[in-house]
CSV table of C-alpha atoms in Angstrom, one decimal:
chain,number,residue,atom,x,y,z
A,1,MET,CA,197.8,168.8,-63.7
A,2,VAL,CA,201.5,168.5,-63.0
A,3,ALA,CA,202.5,171.3,-65.0
A,4,ALA,CA,200.3,173.4,-63.8
A,5,ALA,CA,201.5,172.5,-60.3
A,6,ILE,CA,205.2,173.0,-61.3
A,7,LEU,CA,204.3,177.0,-63.0
A,8,VAL,CA,202.8,177.6,-60.0
A,9,LEU,CA,205.6,176.5,-57.6
A,10,PHE,CA,208.4,178.7,-59.9
A,11,GLY,CA,205.6,182.0,-59.5
A,12,VAL,CA,205.7,181.6,-55.9
A,13,CYS,CA,209.9,181.1,-55.4
A,14,LEU,CA,210.3,184.1,-57.6
A,15,LEU,CA,207.6,186.4,-55.3
A,16,ALA,CA,209.3,184.9,-52.6
A,17,VAL,CA,212.8,186.4,-53.9
A,18,LEU,CA,211.5,189.4,-54.6
A,19,VAL,CA,209.8,190.4,-51.8
A,20,GLY,CA,211.7,192.1,-49.3
A,21,PRO,CA,213.7,195.2,-49.0
A,22,ALA,CA,217.2,194.5,-51.2
A,23,GLY,CA,215.5,195.7,-53.9
A,24,LEU,CA,215.4,193.0,-56.8
A,25,THR,CA,213.6,192.8,-59.9
A,26,ALA,CA,212.5,190.1,-61.6
A,27,LYS,CA,214.5,190.6,-65.0
A,28,GLY,CA,217.4,190.9,-62.7
A,29,VAL,CA,216.7,188.0,-60.6
A,30,LEU,CA,215.7,185.8,-63.7
A,31,ILE,CA,218.9,187.5,-65.5
A,32,GLU,CA,221.1,186.1,-62.4
A,33,LEU,CA,219.9,182.6,-62.5
A,34,ALA,CA,220.2,182.3,-66.4
A,35,ASP,CA,224.2,183.3,-65.7
A,36,ARG,CA,224.3,180.4,-63.1
A,37,ILE,CA,223.4,178.4,-66.7
A,38,PRO,CA,226.6,176.5,-67.8
A,39,PHE,CA,228.1,177.8,-71.2
A,40,VAL,CA,225.7,181.3,-70.6
A,41,ASP,CA,227.0,184.6,-69.9
A,42,ALA,CA,224.9,187.3,-69.1
A,43,ASP,CA,224.9,190.6,-67.0
A,44,SER,CA,222.0,190.2,-64.7
A,45,GLY,CA,222.6,194.1,-63.6
A,46,LEU,CA,222.2,193.5,-59.7
A,47,SER,CA,225.0,194.9,-57.6
A,48,THR,CA,227.2,192.7,-55.4
A,49,ARG,CA,225.1,193.2,-52.4
A,50,GLN,CA,222.0,191.9,-54.1
A,51,GLN,CA,224.0,188.9,-55.6
A,52,THR,CA,225.0,188.2,-52.2
A,53,ILE,CA,221.4,188.4,-50.5
A,54,LEU,CA,220.1,186.5,-53.8
A,55,TRP,CA,222.5,183.2,-53.3
A,56,GLU,CA,223.8,183.6,-49.5
A,57,VAL,CA,220.0,184.5,-47.7
A,58,ARG,CA,216.9,184.2,-50.3
A,59,VAL,CA,217.4,181.1,-52.2
A,60,PRO,CA,219.1,178.5,-49.7
A,61,ARG,CA,215.9,179.7,-47.7
A,62,ILE,CA,213.4,179.4,-50.4
A,63,VAL,CA,215.1,175.9,-51.1
A,64,LEU,CA,215.0,174.6,-47.4
A,65,GLY,CA,210.9,176.1,-47.6
A,66,ALA,CA,210.4,173.6,-50.1
A,67,LEU,CA,212.0,170.9,-49.1
A,68,VAL,CA,210.2,171.0,-45.7
A,69,GLY,CA,206.9,171.5,-47.6
A,70,ALA,CA,207.2,168.9,-49.8
A,71,MET,CA,208.5,166.3,-47.7
A,72,LEU,CA,205.9,167.1,-45.3
A,73,ALA,CA,203.2,166.6,-48.0
A,74,VAL,CA,204.6,163.7,-49.3
A,75,ALA,CA,204.7,161.8,-45.9
A,76,GLY,CA,201.2,162.9,-45.3
A,77,ALA,CA,200.0,161.4,-48.5
A,78,ALA,CA,202.0,157.9,-47.4
A,79,TYR,CA,200.9,157.7,-43.9
A,80,GLN,CA,197.0,158.5,-44.7
A,81,GLY,CA,197.7,155.9,-47.0
A,82,VAL,CA,199.8,153.3,-45.6
A,83,PHE,CA,196.8,153.9,-42.8
A,84,ARG,CA,194.0,154.3,-44.8
A,85,ASN,CA,193.1,157.5,-42.5
A,86,PRO,CA,192.4,160.9,-44.1
A,87,LEU,CA,193.5,162.2,-40.6
A,88,ALA,CA,196.9,160.8,-40.5
A,89,ASP,CA,199.8,162.9,-41.0
A,90,PRO,CA,203.8,163.1,-40.4
A,91,TYR,CA,203.4,164.1,-36.7
A,92,LEU,CA,200.3,161.4,-35.8
A,93,LEU,CA,203.3,159.1,-34.7
A,94,GLY,CA,204.8,161.1,-32.2
A,95,VAL,CA,207.6,162.7,-34.9
A,96,SER,CA,206.6,165.9,-33.4
A,97,SER,CA,206.4,165.2,-29.7
A,98,GLY,CA,209.6,162.6,-29.9
A,99,ALA,CA,211.9,165.8,-32.2
A,100,GLY,CA,210.3,168.3,-29.8
A,101,LEU,CA,211.5,166.4,-26.6
A,102,GLY,CA,214.8,166.0,-28.5
A,103,ALA,CA,215.3,169.3,-29.0
A,104,THR,CA,214.0,170.8,-25.4
A,105,THR,CA,216.9,168.3,-23.8
A,106,ALA,CA,219.5,169.7,-26.4
A,107,ILE,CA,218.6,173.6,-25.4
A,108,VAL,CA,218.2,173.0,-22.5
A,109,ILE,CA,222.2,171.3,-22.0
A,110,GLY,CA,223.3,175.1,-22.9
A,111,GLY,CA,225.5,176.8,-24.5
A,112,ALA,CA,227.6,176.5,-28.2
A,113,LEU,CA,226.8,172.4,-27.4
A,114,GLY,CA,223.4,173.1,-27.1
A,115,THR,CA,222.6,174.8,-29.8
A,116,ALA,CA,225.0,173.2,-32.1
A,117,ALA,CA,223.7,169.7,-31.2
A,118,LEU,CA,219.8,170.7,-31.7
A,119,PRO,CA,219.3,169.3,-34.9
A,120,PRO,CA,220.8,166.0,-34.6
A,121,ALA,CA,219.3,165.7,-31.3
A,122,ALA,CA,215.6,166.8,-32.8
A,123,PHE,CA,216.3,164.4,-35.5
A,124,VAL,CA,217.5,160.8,-33.1
A,125,GLY,CA,214.4,162.0,-30.5
A,126,GLY,CA,211.4,161.8,-33.9
A,127,LEU,CA,213.0,158.6,-35.1
A,128,VAL,CA,213.2,157.2,-31.4
A,129,ALA,CA,209.5,158.1,-31.0
A,130,VAL,CA,208.3,156.2,-33.8
A,131,ALA,CA,210.3,153.4,-32.8
A,132,ALA,CA,208.7,153.5,-29.8
A,133,THR,CA,205.1,153.8,-31.5
A,134,TYR,CA,205.4,150.8,-33.7
A,135,ALA,CA,206.8,148.5,-31.1
A,136,LEU,CA,204.0,149.1,-28.5
A,137,GLY,CA,201.5,148.7,-31.0
A,138,ARG,CA,202.9,145.6,-32.8
A,139,THR,CA,202.3,144.2,-28.7
A,140,VAL,CA,199.1,144.9,-28.9
A,141,GLY,CA,198.3,144.8,-32.7
A,142,GLY,CA,195.5,142.4,-33.7
A,143,ALA,CA,193.7,142.2,-36.8
A,144,ARG,CA,193.7,146.0,-36.6
A,145,THR,CA,196.8,146.8,-36.5
A,146,GLU,CA,196.8,150.0,-38.4
A,147,VAL,CA,194.3,151.6,-35.7
A,148,VAL,CA,196.0,150.1,-32.6
A,149,ILE,CA,199.1,151.6,-34.1
A,150,ILE,CA,198.0,155.7,-34.4
A,151,LEU,CA,197.1,155.0,-30.7
A,152,ALA,CA,199.5,153.7,-29.9
A,153,GLY,CA,201.7,156.8,-31.4
A,154,VAL,CA,199.0,159.3,-29.3
A,155,ALA,CA,200.1,157.7,-26.2
A,156,VAL,CA,203.5,158.3,-27.2
A,157,ALA,CA,203.2,161.8,-28.2
A,158,ALA,CA,201.8,162.2,-24.7
A,159,PHE,CA,204.8,160.5,-22.3
A,160,ALA,CA,206.6,162.9,-24.4
A,161,ASN,CA,205.1,166.1,-24.4
A,162,ALA,CA,205.0,164.9,-20.4
A,163,ILE,CA,209.0,164.9,-20.4
A,164,GLN,CA,209.4,167.9,-23.1
A,165,THR,CA,207.1,169.8,-20.0
A,166,PHE,CA,209.0,168.8,-17.2
A,167,LEU,CA,212.3,170.0,-18.5
A,168,MET,CA,210.9,173.0,-19.8
A,169,GLN,CA,209.9,173.7,-16.3
A,170,GLN,CA,212.6,172.8,-14.4
A,171,HIS,CA,214.9,175.0,-17.2
A,172,ASP,CA,212.5,178.2,-17.5
A,173,GLU,CA,215.4,180.2,-18.9
A,174,THR,CA,215.1,177.9,-22.5
A,175,LEU,CA,211.5,178.7,-22.5
A,176,ARG,CA,211.5,181.3,-24.9
A,177,GLN,CA,214.3,179.4,-27.2
A,178,VAL,CA,212.3,176.0,-27.0
A,179,TYR,CA,208.9,178.4,-27.8
A,180,SER,CA,211.2,179.6,-31.3
A,181,TRP,CA,211.8,176.2,-32.3
A,182,MET,CA,208.3,174.5,-31.8
A,183,LEU,CA,206.5,176.9,-33.6
A,184,GLY,CA,209.3,176.8,-36.6
A,185,ARG,CA,211.1,179.1,-38.5
A,186,LEU,CA,213.5,179.0,-41.9
A,187,ALA,CA,215.9,181.5,-41.1
A,188,THR,CA,219.3,180.3,-42.9
A,189,ASP,CA,221.5,181.8,-44.1
A,190,SER,CA,223.5,179.5,-45.4
A,191,TRP,CA,223.3,176.3,-47.8
A,192,SER,CA,224.4,174.2,-44.9
A,193,GLU,CA,221.0,173.1,-44.1
A,194,VAL,CA,219.9,172.5,-47.1
A,195,LEU,CA,222.5,170.5,-47.9
A,196,ALA,CA,222.1,168.4,-44.8
A,197,VAL,CA,218.3,167.3,-45.4
A,198,LEU,CA,218.6,167.2,-49.3
A,199,PRO,CA,219.8,163.4,-49.2
A,200,TYR,CA,216.7,162.3,-47.0
A,201,VAL,CA,214.5,164.4,-48.4
A,202,VAL,CA,215.2,163.1,-51.9
A,203,VAL,CA,215.4,159.4,-51.1
A,204,CYS,CA,212.4,159.5,-49.2
A,205,ILE,CA,210.6,161.1,-51.6
A,206,VAL,CA,211.8,159.0,-54.2
A,207,VAL,CA,210.6,156.5,-52.6
A,208,VAL,CA,207.1,156.8,-52.1
A,209,LEU,CA,206.8,157.8,-55.9
A,210,LEU,CA,207.7,154.2,-56.6
A,211,PHE,CA,205.4,152.8,-53.8
A,212,ALA,CA,202.5,154.9,-55.4
A,213,ARG,CA,200.4,152.4,-57.1
A,214,THR,CA,201.3,150.1,-54.2
A,215,LEU,CA,198.8,152.8,-52.4
A,216,ASP,CA,196.5,152.0,-54.4
A,217,VAL,CA,196.0,148.3,-53.7
A,218,MET,CA,196.5,148.9,-50.1
A,219,ALA,CA,193.5,151.1,-49.7
A,220,VAL,CA,191.1,148.4,-50.6
A,221,GLY,CA,192.0,146.4,-47.7
A,222,ASP,CA,194.7,144.4,-46.4
A,223,ILE,CA,193.2,141.2,-47.6
A,224,GLU,CA,192.3,142.2,-51.4
A,225,ALA,CA,196.3,143.4,-51.0
A,226,SER,CA,197.3,140.3,-50.1
A,227,SER,CA,195.7,138.5,-52.4
A,228,LEU,CA,197.4,140.3,-55.2
A,229,GLY,CA,200.6,139.2,-53.1
A,230,ILE,CA,201.5,142.3,-51.5
A,231,ARG,CA,202.8,141.6,-48.1
A,232,PRO,CA,200.8,144.9,-46.2
A,233,GLU,CA,202.3,144.7,-43.2
A,234,ARG,CA,205.9,144.8,-44.5
A,235,VAL,CA,205.1,147.4,-47.1
A,236,ARG,CA,203.4,149.5,-44.4
A,237,LEU,CA,206.2,149.7,-41.2
A,238,PHE,CA,208.5,150.6,-44.8
A,239,LEU,CA,206.9,153.4,-45.7
A,240,VAL,CA,206.5,154.4,-42.1
A,241,CYS,CA,210.2,154.1,-41.6
A,242,ILE,CA,210.8,156.1,-44.8
A,243,ALA,CA,208.1,158.8,-43.9
A,244,THR,CA,209.3,159.4,-40.8
A,245,LEU,CA,213.0,159.3,-41.7
A,246,GLY,CA,212.2,162.6,-44.1
A,247,THR,CA,210.5,164.3,-41.9
A,248,ALA,CA,212.2,164.4,-38.7
A,249,ALA,CA,215.0,165.2,-40.8
A,250,VAL,CA,213.8,168.2,-42.2
A,251,VAL,CA,211.7,169.1,-39.0
A,252,SER,CA,215.2,169.1,-37.0
A,253,VAL,CA,216.2,172.5,-39.2
A,254,SER,CA,212.6,174.3,-39.6
A,255,GLY,CA,210.8,172.9,-36.0
A,256,LEU,CA,207.8,172.0,-35.7
A,257,ILE,CA,205.8,173.4,-38.4
A,258,GLY,CA,202.0,171.6,-38.7
A,259,PHE,CA,199.0,171.4,-40.5
A,260,VAL,CA,201.2,170.8,-43.9
A,261,GLY,CA,201.3,166.6,-44.2
A,262,ILE,CA,197.4,166.8,-43.3
A,263,VAL,CA,195.7,169.9,-45.4
A,264,ILE,CA,198.0,169.7,-48.7
A,265,PRO,CA,196.9,166.4,-49.8
A,266,HIS,CA,193.6,166.6,-49.0
A,267,ALA,CA,193.1,169.6,-51.1
A,268,VAL,CA,195.2,167.6,-53.8
A,269,ARG,CA,193.2,164.5,-53.0
A,270,LEU,CA,189.7,167.0,-54.1
A,271,LEU,CA,191.0,167.8,-57.3
A,272,VAL,CA,192.8,164.9,-59.1
A,273,GLY,CA,190.8,161.8,-56.2
A,274,PRO,CA,192.6,159.2,-54.2
A,275,GLY,CA,195.2,157.7,-57.1
A,276,HIS,CA,198.3,157.8,-55.3
A,277,ARG,CA,200.7,158.0,-58.8
A,278,LEU,CA,198.6,161.6,-59.3
A,279,LEU,CA,198.4,162.4,-55.4
A,280,VAL,CA,201.9,162.0,-54.3
A,281,PRO,CA,204.1,164.0,-57.4
A,282,LEU,CA,201.3,166.7,-57.0
A,283,SER,CA,201.0,167.2,-52.7
A,284,LEU,CA,205.4,167.3,-53.7
A,285,LEU,CA,204.4,170.3,-55.6
A,286,VAL,CA,202.1,171.7,-53.8
A,287,GLY,CA,203.2,171.6,-50.4
A,288,ALA,CA,206.6,173.2,-51.6
A,289,ALA,CA,204.9,175.7,-52.9
A,290,PHE,CA,202.7,176.7,-50.0
A,291,LEU,CA,205.5,176.5,-47.3
A,292,VAL,CA,207.4,179.3,-49.7
A,293,LEU,CA,204.4,181.3,-50.1
A,294,ALA,CA,203.5,180.8,-45.9
A,295,ASP,CA,207.0,182.0,-45.4
A,296,VAL,CA,206.6,184.9,-47.8
A,297,VAL,CA,203.3,185.8,-45.1
A,298,ALA,CA,205.3,185.5,-42.5
A,299,ARG,CA,208.4,187.1,-43.1
A,300,THR,CA,206.3,190.3,-44.3
A,301,ALA,CA,202.7,190.3,-41.6
A,302,MET,CA,204.4,192.2,-39.2
A,303,SER,CA,207.8,193.2,-40.6
A,304,PRO,CA,210.4,194.8,-39.6
A,305,ALA,CA,209.6,191.4,-37.3
A,306,GLU,CA,209.2,188.1,-38.9
A,307,LEU,CA,206.3,185.4,-37.6
A,308,PRO,CA,206.8,181.7,-36.9
A,309,ILE,CA,205.9,180.0,-40.5
A,310,GLY,CA,204.0,177.7,-37.6
A,311,VAL,CA,201.8,180.2,-36.6
A,312,VAL,CA,201.1,180.9,-40.8
A,313,THR,CA,200.1,177.6,-41.7
A,314,ALA,CA,197.8,176.8,-38.9
A,315,ALA,CA,196.0,180.6,-39.3
A,316,ILE,CA,195.8,178.7,-42.6
A,317,GLY,CA,195.6,175.3,-42.6
A,318,ALA,CA,193.0,175.2,-39.1
A,319,PRO,CA,189.9,176.2,-40.8
A,320,PHE,CA,190.4,174.4,-44.4
A,321,PHE,CA,190.7,171.3,-41.9
A,322,LEU,CA,187.5,171.8,-40.0
A,323,VAL,CA,186.0,172.5,-43.7
A,324,VAL,CA,187.1,169.0,-44.9
A,325,LEU,CA,186.0,167.5,-41.2
A,326,ARG,CA,182.4,169.1,-41.7
A,327,ARG,CA,182.2,167.9,-45.7
A,328,SER,CA,183.1,164.4,-45.0
A,329,GLY,CA,180.9,164.2,-41.6
A,330,ARG,CA,178.0,165.2,-44.0
A,331,GLU,CA,179.3,162.2,-46.8
A,332,ALA,CA,179.8,159.5,-44.2
A,333,GLN,CA,175.3,160.8,-43.1
């Protein structure tokens, strides 16, 4: 299954490279990629303009999309595992609302300072919101801490959304820019965004992969996990922090892209079952392929205009989510 998912991801990435008006060919692109391998010298036949488009526009955007999709999907699998809640996703604990508030605050500052501060402001906003959620949940947690934390996330998200709405109302000249960020985008003209999020994504995904077996044990319940030497509360807090850190990092450069973190783990779980040792790596690969493909649709559906990628993921993810909910309801009866 993992090998098949890798092939699918490679095929989707190749498709994303070829789609567009630059006239790139599969043969030329593959030779050009081979030419970048050490000790390999090959002439791809691509013009200087085509090489520039490939390496400075297409490939950075594809890599960024793959990183964002992979991180959101893995974070979703981690949240669903630690909270034993199939409806949990990277935005449940207030990541999206906090990041949105941070980004809106940076945008309303205005000028070059506001634009430059947008990614770090979104990053900090997401982390602060989750910290507030967890602190609020812990104060009234009791025996069902994971449920209370989720409810606390709803409250924190509502509060952050209220402040964001107030700021947007007071600075209506920034509405277009705020909504553009909130609907998600992968537009990039360099490798700077990729390099900015790469360390966070790699570290966070590796940590979640290392805890895959622990997530399987926690799925049976906190009491059973404690009897096997696992400290559920500490593991839950640690993995929530890790998943939130990675999510906040990718959201800071991509905007708010919904449904990836909830739909992809669900889809993978239907194929391979609930075991996290296979669920997490497959979610990584399928999430990356899904978002790259969604970006292709966003670039081409209304060409030369470009749809926000969040609109595409919602159009695909919402119907799937409803099907999953209906199926889960039938199984529960």
